[in-house]
Amino acid sequence: MRILRRARSLWNTVLRKDTLERELDDEIGAAVDTLTDRYTARGLDQHAARRAALSALGNITEVKDSVRDARIGSRLEALLVDMRYAWRGLSKAPALTAVIVTTLAVGIGANTAIFSVVHAMLVAPLPYRDADRLLFIWSDRTSSGYPRAPFSGPELRAVREGTTTCAGVGAIWSNTAALTDGDPEQLRIGFVSGNFFDVLGAEPAIGRTIRPEDTAPGAPPAILITWDVFQRRFGGDPSIVGRQIHVDGRSTTLVGVMPRAFRLLLPLDSSVPDHLQAWMPLWPDAERTQNRFLRVIARMHPGVTADEARADIAGIASRFTRETGTERAFTTVALQADDVREIRGPLVALFLGVGILLAIACVNVASLLIARAASRARETALRLALGASRGRLLRQALVEGLLLTMLGAGAGLFAGSVGLRVLLVLTPDSLSRIDAAQIDGNVLGFTLAISIGWGLLFSLAPLTELFGADVLRLLQPHGRSFAAPVRYRTRAVLVIAQIALSVVLLVSAGLLVRAFLEVLRVDPGFKSDRQLTFRMMIPGGPYPDQDSFNVFAGQLQQRLAAIPGVTGVGAFSHIPYDDLPNWGGAYGLQAPVPADGPSTDLRAISTGLFEMLRVQLLEGRFFTDHEKSPVAIVDDKLARELWPGRSAVGQFFYIRLGSGGGARMAVVGVVRHLRVRSLVEDLTPQVFLPWRLAQRNPIAWIVQADRDPAALTADVREAVASLDRRVPIHDVRPMADYVENARATRRFTMLLAALFALSALVLTSVGVYGVLAYAVTRRRHEFGVRRALGADAARVMRDVLREGGALALTGCAGGLAIAALAARLLQNQLYAVHPRDPISYGVALALILGSAAIACGIPAYRAASINPMDALRSE
């Protein structure tokens, strides 16, 4: 019952205020009448008795206030009153309110958008069961140039059989396969161990996943497809599960369909694409294959720590080394951390950048609120004179600041959602995982937290005006004659902070722009203009051996060359910067070549390819159509390593092309090292073999055109179909797209950083202008007197510019010191650019000082234009 009474009282206080006020007036009136009657009975006349009654009760207003304060919900009522008052005050200054809300929307919106990405990529767990127990295991072959190498089959078996800390160890290898039911389509396939999905912790939407029995000798072929393929190829018909479809011409059982939202998120350098379209079982003898091609994940037992699992797997590597006599080392990392290893730096840098932008925006808002408080100084003094406490004014300022913050947060959420959509559209393929970002409860909580936090901080900014108000001076009818000097130290400090933070963003953006320009100048060693690329998987049934493969490929090369407008045709085992796993081989001058020896980047090419790509031939020759003996072209890196100071042409070396001890190769040419994996790194030495002698399937084709290469797409498809309609082609795109995608992550980071820096520059310029404009307005009388006493306009303008210049230079000095420290965080993003690059710092200073000069020039001109008579008369 007590709770009900308190709830009823709260209801009446908040929603029946007028009724309670009437009842309170009636009660006070009744008390006055009672006391009046009592004093009348004592012999006072009616008028004296009523005066005595009112005197006995005391100040009626204070009595009412004490009664109101005693009510349940009185604090809530006071808050609502403050909010109504704050809303009325803001509505009377719509321009100022709009500027503040817009400023907050820019800062909060940018933070919301970037935090949604950071949360999805770095904070939120991977979408698998107990994802924190998943590990990724690399074979450490640093001595061979591959610190993060795939596993061989025996290494996988050793870890699976020897681990005591992991409940399961699974493996995957990606390639392509042709779905030949209906119109042929090439699918990106993940070939997985039978326990892979159990280890991963992923369940199908329909049917089942790949099981251990699917990898047993003699097991019928099985395939698991994505929801997209299920809908697009089979119309979403669940009865297709369990039926036979044709993959690479073989009858294969479709065993299941994965959920719509499922994505396989493995480290970016694992060469396992995020958007696989199907999964098939590894072949039965995969664990006996010496080639390194398996990407390995493991699931820890409950209660096992990552350090314990790491020690366990390191012990397995040591035992494997003792048993086989070959050095082995395994690198074990948490899948969550390794999955985002390459993009953590750029994301953290962007998040820090938008944090600085929000700080600048909030400093600007604080400066505007201080100016507003200064303009309401007489109103503040009047309220203090009428009895308002400074604590009451503080509460009003906090309520007003929080109201502005909530308006800014609402606008910021809208801006953030729009910004996130734009971000997802602009995101390059290399950062496709960002599309998992969304405005969810965590993002809303973050937005609310930063809004309230910053709202409380900048609500306190006007306190210098509230608590420093001189009531007597401000209420004087001729206050200028008693005026104190104009002081705006708080706003000046805020502007200096703005300038310093802006310098940090401008320097960071300048460094990233300079680094990107250096990347643009990188010569990859080949030309990619006016070239169309596509991939194809030639089915093994119709083309079971290398000779039949070569016949088909030769005929296709002729058909492609006959297309009008085609000026060159070539084949490449791997298109530069693609996401398919590349093959490599250990090499040496003597046979047998150790399996764990230094490895090359091994690629197969057709005749005419290097000529078409305009690869620089340093010595020797390119391949011809008449190569019979095993020959190779090597890059200058391998040539200098194996034959220092000598010509490599005519020399012999050995390279492992499988599980053998090594094939003897004659060097017929040396080319400049090609940057085909990374634009900014020189990786392992390169060996190129004739594709007719080293069959690679799938194979990539490059077609050179004399016009827009996209116009050749239909002709290329027709050329392939005219030879064999069972052979689908995929990834049809210009070669330039691959090169641009290799730069895309850096371009994306650079553009965002430049956008944040530009926004900060605009906000800072507005802040500098606001401070000086405020000072000029407050000193209008002073400037009028000085002009009347003989000061010329140029002198007044110099004084104002000097004042603004002092703020700008002080801010720049602090900003440069902070920028020098912050630039270290960008070290991994700065290709060929030093963190203290003088050009970046110089441009940043020029921009901030130039914008500050413009922002100072307008108030300075206004000060110099003051008419002495008008200024004195207005006072």
mmCIF file of C-alpha atoms in Angstrom, residues 583-852:
data_model
loop_
_atom_site.group_PDB
_atom_site.id
_atom_site.type_symbol
_atom_site.label_atom_id
_atom_site.label_comp_id
_atom_site.label_asym_id
_atom_site.label_seq_id
_atom_site.Cartn_x
_atom_site.Cartn_y
_atom_site.Cartn_z
ATOM 1 C CA TRP A 583 52.204 -22.363 -55.067
ATOM 2 C CA GLY A 584 55.872 -22.279 -54.246
ATOM 3 C CA GLY A 585 58.808 -24.615 -54.243
ATOM 4 C CA ALA A 586 62.054 -25.045 -52.388
ATOM 5 C CA TYR A 587 65.118 -24.453 -54.561
ATOM 6 C CA GLY A 588 68.863 -25.005 -54.495
ATOM 7 C CA LEU A 589 71.932 -25.634 -56.589
ATOM 8 C CA GLN A 590 72.165 -29.287 -55.624
ATOM 9 C CA ALA A 591 69.706 -32.170 -55.592
ATOM 10 C CA PRO A 592 67.923 -33.344 -53.581
ATOM 11 C CA VAL A 593 66.465 -30.017 -52.473
ATOM 12 C CA PRO A 594 65.400 -30.089 -48.806
ATOM 13 C CA ALA A 595 61.638 -29.690 -48.426
ATOM 14 C CA ASP A 596 62.245 -27.009 -45.803
ATOM 15 C CA GLY A 597 64.810 -25.105 -47.839
ATOM 16 C CA PRO A 598 64.369 -21.541 -49.079
ATOM 17 C CA SER A 599 61.249 -21.233 -51.246
ATOM 18 C CA THR A 600 60.413 -19.322 -54.375
ATOM 19 C CA ASP A 601 57.247 -17.677 -55.580
ATOM 20 C CA LEU A 602 56.571 -20.145 -58.381
ATOM 21 C CA ARG A 603 54.279 -19.230 -61.294
ATOM 22 C CA ALA A 604 53.470 -20.675 -64.710
ATOM 23 C CA ILE A 605 53.111 -18.369 -67.721
ATOM 24 C CA SER A 606 52.331 -18.686 -71.392
ATOM 25 C CA THR A 607 54.480 -17.516 -74.259
ATOM 26 C CA GLY A 608 53.910 -13.895 -75.110
ATOM 27 C CA LEU A 609 52.638 -12.973 -71.650
ATOM 28 C CA PHE A 610 55.704 -11.069 -70.472
ATOM 29 C CA GLU A 611 55.961 -9.248 -73.797
ATOM 30 C CA MET A 612 52.317 -8.178 -73.486
ATOM 31 C CA LEU A 613 52.766 -7.065 -69.858
ATOM 32 C CA ARG A 614 55.951 -5.224 -70.878
ATOM 33 C CA VAL A 615 58.027 -6.947 -68.214
ATOM 34 C CA GLN A 616 61.620 -5.735 -68.198
ATOM 35 C CA LEU A 617 63.998 -8.407 -69.475
ATOM 36 C CA LEU A 618 67.420 -7.897 -67.906
ATOM 37 C CA GLU A 619 69.226 -10.657 -69.788
ATOM 38 C CA GLY A 620 68.489 -13.729 -71.859
ATOM 39 C CA ARG A 621 65.133 -14.284 -73.561
ATOM 40 C CA PHE A 622 61.450 -14.962 -72.935
ATOM 41 C CA PHE A 623 59.748 -18.336 -73.506
ATOM 42 C CA THR A 624 58.863 -19.590 -76.978
ATOM 43 C CA ASP A 625 56.302 -22.147 -78.183
ATOM 44 C CA HIS A 626 59.060 -24.666 -78.822
ATOM 45 C CA GLU A 627 60.394 -25.256 -75.309
ATOM 46 C CA LYS A 628 61.094 -28.953 -74.846
ATOM 47 C CA SER A 629 63.547 -29.257 -71.971
ATOM 48 C CA PRO A 630 62.787 -27.874 -68.492
ATOM 49 C CA VAL A 631 63.579 -24.165 -68.598
ATOM 50 C CA ALA A 632 62.815 -21.255 -66.320
ATOM 51 C CA ILE A 633 62.922 -17.494 -66.133
ATOM 52 C CA VAL A 634 64.073 -16.126 -62.776
ATOM 53 C CA ASP A 635 63.926 -12.681 -61.248
ATOM 54 C CA ASP A 636 66.993 -10.589 -60.492
ATOM 55 C CA LYS A 637 66.609 -11.321 -56.776
ATOM 56 C CA LEU A 638 67.138 -15.066 -57.252
ATOM 57 C CA ALA A 639 69.872 -14.482 -59.828
ATOM 58 C CA ARG A 640 71.891 -12.325 -57.419
ATOM 59 C CA GLU A 641 71.416 -14.861 -54.638
ATOM 60 C CA LEU A 642 72.461 -17.998 -56.561
ATOM 61 C CA TRP A 643 74.995 -16.526 -58.998
ATOM 62 C CA PRO A 644 76.374 -13.315 -57.480
ATOM 63 C CA GLY A 645 78.532 -11.354 -59.902
ATOM 64 C CA ARG A 646 77.805 -13.784 -62.752
ATOM 65 C CA SER A 647 75.271 -14.100 -65.540
ATOM 66 C CA ALA A 648 72.379 -16.378 -64.594
ATOM 67 C CA VAL A 649 71.511 -17.248 -68.183
ATOM 68 C CA GLY A 650 72.616 -20.778 -68.991
ATOM 69 C CA GLN A 651 72.958 -21.721 -65.324
ATOM 70 C CA PHE A 652 71.133 -24.664 -63.762
ATOM 71 C CA PHE A 653 69.315 -24.999 -60.446
ATOM 72 C CA TYR A 654 66.885 -27.426 -58.851
ATOM 73 C CA ILE A 655 63.354 -26.752 -57.699
ATOM 74 C CA ARG A 656 60.848 -29.006 -55.954
ATOM 75 C CA LEU A 657 57.612 -29.268 -57.958
ATOM 76 C CA GLY A 658 55.959 -31.731 -55.608
ATOM 77 C CA SER A 659 57.182 -34.425 -53.299
ATOM 78 C CA GLY A 660 60.247 -35.231 -55.431
ATOM 79 C CA GLY A 661 63.788 -34.182 -54.663
ATOM 80 C CA GLY A 662 63.845 -31.432 -57.288
ATOM 81 C CA ALA A 663 63.637 -30.873 -61.046
ATOM 82 C CA ARG A 664 66.684 -29.525 -62.881
ATOM 83 C CA MET A 665 65.948 -26.219 -64.590
ATOM 84 C CA ALA A 666 67.967 -24.223 -67.108
ATOM 85 C CA VAL A 667 67.740 -20.439 -66.811
ATOM 86 C CA VAL A 668 66.922 -18.838 -70.156
ATOM 87 C CA GLY A 669 66.112 -15.329 -68.937
ATOM 88 C CA VAL A 670 66.262 -12.914 -66.019
ATOM 89 C CA VAL A 671 63.536 -10.346 -65.398
ATOM 90 C CA ARG A 672 63.159 -7.562 -62.917
ATOM 91 C CA HIS A 673 61.425 -8.658 -59.691
ATOM 92 C CA LEU A 674 57.653 -8.336 -60.142
ATOM 93 C CA ARG A 675 55.532 -7.004 -57.293
ATOM 94 C CA VAL A 676 52.693 -9.462 -57.833
ATOM 95 C CA ARG A 677 51.758 -10.096 -54.188
ATOM 96 C CA SER A 678 52.250 -6.693 -52.636
ATOM 97 C CA LEU A 679 52.931 -3.275 -54.092
ATOM 98 C CA VAL A 680 55.003 -2.204 -51.127
ATOM 99 C CA GLU A 681 57.011 -5.301 -50.261
ATOM 100 C CA ASP A 682 59.719 -7.280 -52.006
ATOM 101 C CA LEU A 683 58.910 -10.836 -51.028
ATOM 102 C CA THR A 684 60.452 -14.150 -51.981
ATOM 103 C CA PRO A 685 62.467 -14.746 -55.180
ATOM 104 C CA GLN A 686 60.454 -15.617 -58.259
ATOM 105 C CA VAL A 687 60.649 -18.459 -60.750
ATOM 106 C CA PHE A 688 58.495 -18.601 -63.887
ATOM 107 C CA LEU A 689 57.931 -21.842 -65.797
ATOM 108 C CA PRO A 690 56.337 -22.430 -69.215
ATOM 109 C CA TRP A 691 52.667 -23.233 -68.615
ATOM 110 C CA ARG A 692 52.747 -26.045 -71.167
ATOM 111 C CA LEU A 693 55.350 -27.818 -69.026
ATOM 112 C CA ALA A 694 53.828 -26.937 -65.650
ATOM 113 C CA GLN A 695 50.070 -27.284 -65.875
ATOM 114 C CA ARG A 696 48.055 -25.133 -63.495
ATOM 115 C CA ASN A 697 44.317 -25.490 -63.081
ATOM 116 C CA PRO A 698 42.491 -23.114 -62.698
ATOM 117 C CA ILE A 699 44.251 -20.906 -65.168
ATOM 118 C CA ALA A 700 43.966 -17.155 -65.586
ATOM 119 C CA TRP A 701 43.914 -15.421 -68.949
ATOM 120 C CA ILE A 702 44.884 -11.840 -69.784
ATOM 121 C CA VAL A 703 43.620 -10.266 -72.996
ATOM 122 C CA GLN A 704 45.138 -7.015 -74.274
ATOM 123 C CA ALA A 705 42.787 -4.706 -76.221
ATOM 124 C CA ASP A 706 43.105 -1.538 -78.245
ATOM 125 C CA ARG A 707 39.998 -0.087 -76.520
ATOM 126 C CA ASP A 708 38.073 -0.383 -73.268
ATOM 127 C CA PRO A 709 38.731 -3.995 -72.202
ATOM 128 C CA ALA A 710 35.254 -4.350 -70.661
ATOM 129 C CA ALA A 711 33.834 -4.207 -74.187
ATOM 130 C CA LEU A 712 35.482 -7.590 -74.890
ATOM 131 C CA THR A 713 33.567 -9.493 -72.206
ATOM 132 C CA ALA A 714 30.838 -10.912 -74.453
ATOM 133 C CA ASP A 715 33.336 -11.895 -77.170
ATOM 134 C CA VAL A 716 35.565 -13.628 -74.620
ATOM 135 C CA ARG A 717 32.650 -15.641 -73.205
ATOM 136 C CA GLU A 718 31.609 -16.642 -76.715
ATOM 137 C CA ALA A 719 35.152 -17.720 -77.589
ATOM 138 C CA VAL A 720 35.282 -20.078 -74.587
ATOM 139 C CA ALA A 721 31.767 -21.414 -75.181
ATOM 140 C CA SER A 722 32.547 -22.106 -78.844
ATOM 141 C CA LEU A 723 35.240 -24.557 -77.738
ATOM 142 C CA ASP A 724 33.474 -26.201 -74.790
ATOM 143 C CA ARG A 725 30.290 -24.964 -73.115
ATOM 144 C CA ARG A 726 31.077 -27.105 -70.083
ATOM 145 C CA VAL A 727 33.963 -24.761 -69.194
ATOM 146 C CA PRO A 728 32.700 -21.688 -67.310
ATOM 147 C CA ILE A 729 34.717 -18.537 -66.828
ATOM 148 C CA HIS A 730 34.554 -16.251 -63.806
ATOM 149 C CA ASP A 731 36.165 -13.171 -62.259
ATOM 150 C CA VAL A 732 35.929 -11.318 -65.558
ATOM 151 C CA ARG A 733 37.389 -7.899 -64.784
ATOM 152 C CA PRO A 734 40.057 -5.479 -66.013
ATOM 153 C CA MET A 735 43.583 -6.110 -64.833
ATOM 154 C CA ALA A 736 43.706 -2.520 -63.572
ATOM 155 C CA ASP A 737 41.060 -3.449 -60.972
ATOM 156 C CA TYR A 738 43.511 -5.815 -59.270
ATOM 157 C CA VAL A 739 46.191 -3.135 -59.156
ATOM 158 C CA GLU A 740 43.739 -0.568 -57.818
ATOM 159 C CA ASN A 741 42.514 -3.043 -55.204
ATOM 160 C CA ALA A 742 46.106 -3.511 -54.054
ATOM 161 C CA ARG A 743 46.108 0.211 -53.248
ATOM 162 C CA ALA A 744 42.527 0.356 -52.045
ATOM 163 C CA THR A 745 43.051 -0.091 -48.307
ATOM 164 C CA ARG A 746 45.602 2.700 -48.155
ATOM 165 C CA ARG A 747 43.417 4.933 -50.328
ATOM 166 C CA PHE A 748 40.405 4.260 -48.086
ATOM 167 C CA THR A 749 42.337 5.099 -44.910
ATOM 168 C CA MET A 750 43.856 8.170 -46.515
ATOM 169 C CA LEU A 751 40.503 9.531 -47.739
ATOM 170 C CA LEU A 752 38.855 9.097 -44.344
ATOM 171 C CA ALA A 753 41.781 10.715 -42.555
ATOM 172 C CA ALA A 754 41.712 13.633 -45.012
ATOM 173 C CA LEU A 755 37.958 14.032 -44.492
ATOM 174 C CA PHE A 756 38.370 14.118 -40.709
ATOM 175 C CA ALA A 757 41.235 16.612 -41.004
ATOM 176 C CA LEU A 758 39.220 18.873 -43.309
ATOM 177 C CA SER A 759 36.264 18.791 -40.905
ATOM 178 C CA ALA A 760 38.585 19.627 -38.012
ATOM 179 C CA LEU A 761 40.088 22.507 -40.007
ATOM 180 C CA VAL A 762 36.640 23.992 -40.656
ATOM 181 C CA LEU A 763 35.569 23.620 -37.025
ATOM 182 C CA THR A 764 38.804 25.169 -35.807
ATOM 183 C CA SER A 765 38.482 28.097 -38.181
ATOM 184 C CA VAL A 766 34.981 28.713 -36.879
ATOM 185 C CA GLY A 767 36.319 28.532 -33.318
ATOM 186 C CA VAL A 768 39.087 31.080 -33.969
ATOM 187 C CA TYR A 769 36.634 33.377 -35.711
ATOM 188 C CA GLY A 770 34.150 33.062 -32.853
ATOM 189 C CA VAL A 771 36.676 34.008 -30.187
ATOM 190 C CA LEU A 772 37.967 37.081 -32.011
ATOM 191 C CA ALA A 773 34.510 38.176 -33.138
ATOM 192 C CA TYR A 774 33.380 37.970 -29.516
ATOM 193 C CA ALA A 775 36.391 39.989 -28.375
ATOM 194 C CA VAL A 776 35.836 42.664 -31.029
ATOM 195 C CA THR A 777 32.170 42.994 -30.092
ATOM 196 C CA ARG A 778 32.967 43.346 -26.387
ATOM 197 C CA ARG A 779 35.740 45.861 -27.111
ATOM 198 C CA ARG A 780 33.738 47.976 -29.536
ATOM 199 C CA HIS A 781 33.782 50.957 -27.119
ATOM 200 C CA GLU A 782 37.548 50.575 -26.594
ATOM 201 C CA PHE A 783 38.240 50.565 -30.316
ATOM 202 C CA GLY A 784 35.988 53.594 -30.760
ATOM 203 C CA VAL A 785 37.920 55.534 -28.112
ATOM 204 C CA ARG A 786 41.255 54.535 -29.654
ATOM 205 C CA ARG A 787 40.121 55.635 -33.097
ATOM 206 C CA ALA A 788 38.848 58.919 -31.636
ATOM 207 C CA LEU A 789 42.234 59.479 -29.981
ATOM 208 C CA GLY A 790 44.056 59.074 -33.291
ATOM 209 C CA ALA A 791 44.765 55.349 -33.758
ATOM 210 C CA ASP A 792 44.517 54.475 -37.453
ATOM 211 C CA ALA A 793 42.609 51.466 -38.846
ATOM 212 C CA ALA A 794 45.819 49.570 -39.693
ATOM 213 C CA ARG A 795 46.981 49.730 -36.062
ATOM 214 C CA VAL A 796 43.678 48.356 -34.783
ATOM 215 C CA MET A 797 43.727 45.595 -37.392
ATOM 216 C CA ARG A 798 47.306 44.621 -36.486
ATOM 217 C CA ASP A 799 46.396 44.370 -32.815
ATOM 218 C CA VAL A 800 43.493 42.009 -33.520
ATOM 219 C CA LEU A 801 45.575 39.930 -35.939
ATOM 220 C CA ARG A 802 48.394 39.743 -33.417
ATOM 221 C CA GLU A 803 45.953 38.483 -30.820
ATOM 222 C CA GLY A 804 44.632 35.759 -33.151
ATOM 223 C CA GLY A 805 48.115 34.910 -34.360
ATOM 224 C CA ALA A 806 49.290 34.309 -30.807
ATOM 225 C CA LEU A 807 46.477 31.794 -30.314
ATOM 226 C CA ALA A 808 47.274 30.052 -33.605
ATOM 227 C CA LEU A 809 51.028 29.836 -32.992
ATOM 228 C CA THR A 810 50.562 28.548 -29.452
ATOM 229 C CA GLY A 811 48.160 25.878 -30.677
ATOM 230 C CA CYS A 812 50.473 24.899 -33.533
ATOM 231 C CA ALA A 813 53.428 24.495 -31.178
ATOM 232 C CA GLY A 814 51.482 22.128 -28.939
ATOM 233 C CA GLY A 815 49.973 20.327 -31.918
ATOM 234 C CA LEU A 816 53.336 19.644 -33.532
ATOM 235 C CA ALA A 817 54.640 18.047 -30.353
ATOM 236 C CA ILE A 818 51.578 15.796 -30.086
ATOM 237 C CA ALA A 819 51.646 15.002 -33.828
ATOM 238 C CA ALA A 820 55.255 13.819 -33.594
ATOM 239 C CA LEU A 821 54.161 11.253 -31.022
ATOM 240 C CA ALA A 822 50.930 10.301 -32.782
ATOM 241 C CA ALA A 823 52.707 9.726 -36.101
ATOM 242 C CA ARG A 824 54.382 6.664 -34.616
ATOM 243 C CA LEU A 825 50.987 4.948 -34.547
ATOM 244 C CA LEU A 826 50.861 5.283 -38.338
ATOM 245 C CA GLN A 827 54.306 3.763 -38.891
ATOM 246 C CA ASN A 828 52.948 0.619 -40.575
ATOM 247 C CA GLN A 829 50.892 2.719 -42.988
ATOM 248 C CA LEU A 830 53.721 5.013 -44.064
ATOM 249 C CA TYR A 831 55.358 3.513 -47.122
ATOM 250 C CA ALA A 832 58.562 5.380 -48.079
ATOM 251 C CA VAL A 833 57.606 8.294 -45.804
ATOM 252 C CA HIS A 834 59.251 9.155 -42.478
ATOM 253 C CA PRO A 835 56.911 9.856 -39.517
ATOM 254 C CA ARG A 836 58.535 13.294 -39.293
ATOM 255 C CA ASP A 837 58.234 14.073 -42.985
ATOM 256 C CA PRO A 838 58.854 17.851 -43.252
ATOM 257 C CA ILE A 839 56.495 18.280 -46.208
ATOM 258 C CA SER A 840 53.533 16.847 -44.289
ATOM 259 C CA TYR A 841 54.266 19.012 -41.268
ATOM 260 C CA GLY A 842 54.832 22.084 -43.420
ATOM 261 C CA VAL A 843 51.585 21.665 -45.355
ATOM 262 C CA ALA A 844 49.658 21.089 -42.122
ATOM 263 C CA LEU A 845 51.088 24.283 -40.620
ATOM 264 C CA ALA A 846 50.374 26.239 -43.788
ATOM 265 C CA LEU A 847 46.757 25.085 -43.829
ATOM 266 C CA ILE A 848 46.079 25.768 -40.166
ATOM 267 C CA LEU A 849 47.829 29.148 -40.185
ATOM 268 C CA GLY A 850 46.171 30.133 -43.447
ATOM 269 C CA SER A 851 42.710 29.266 -42.190
ATOM 270 C CA ALA A 852 43.464 31.017 -38.899
#
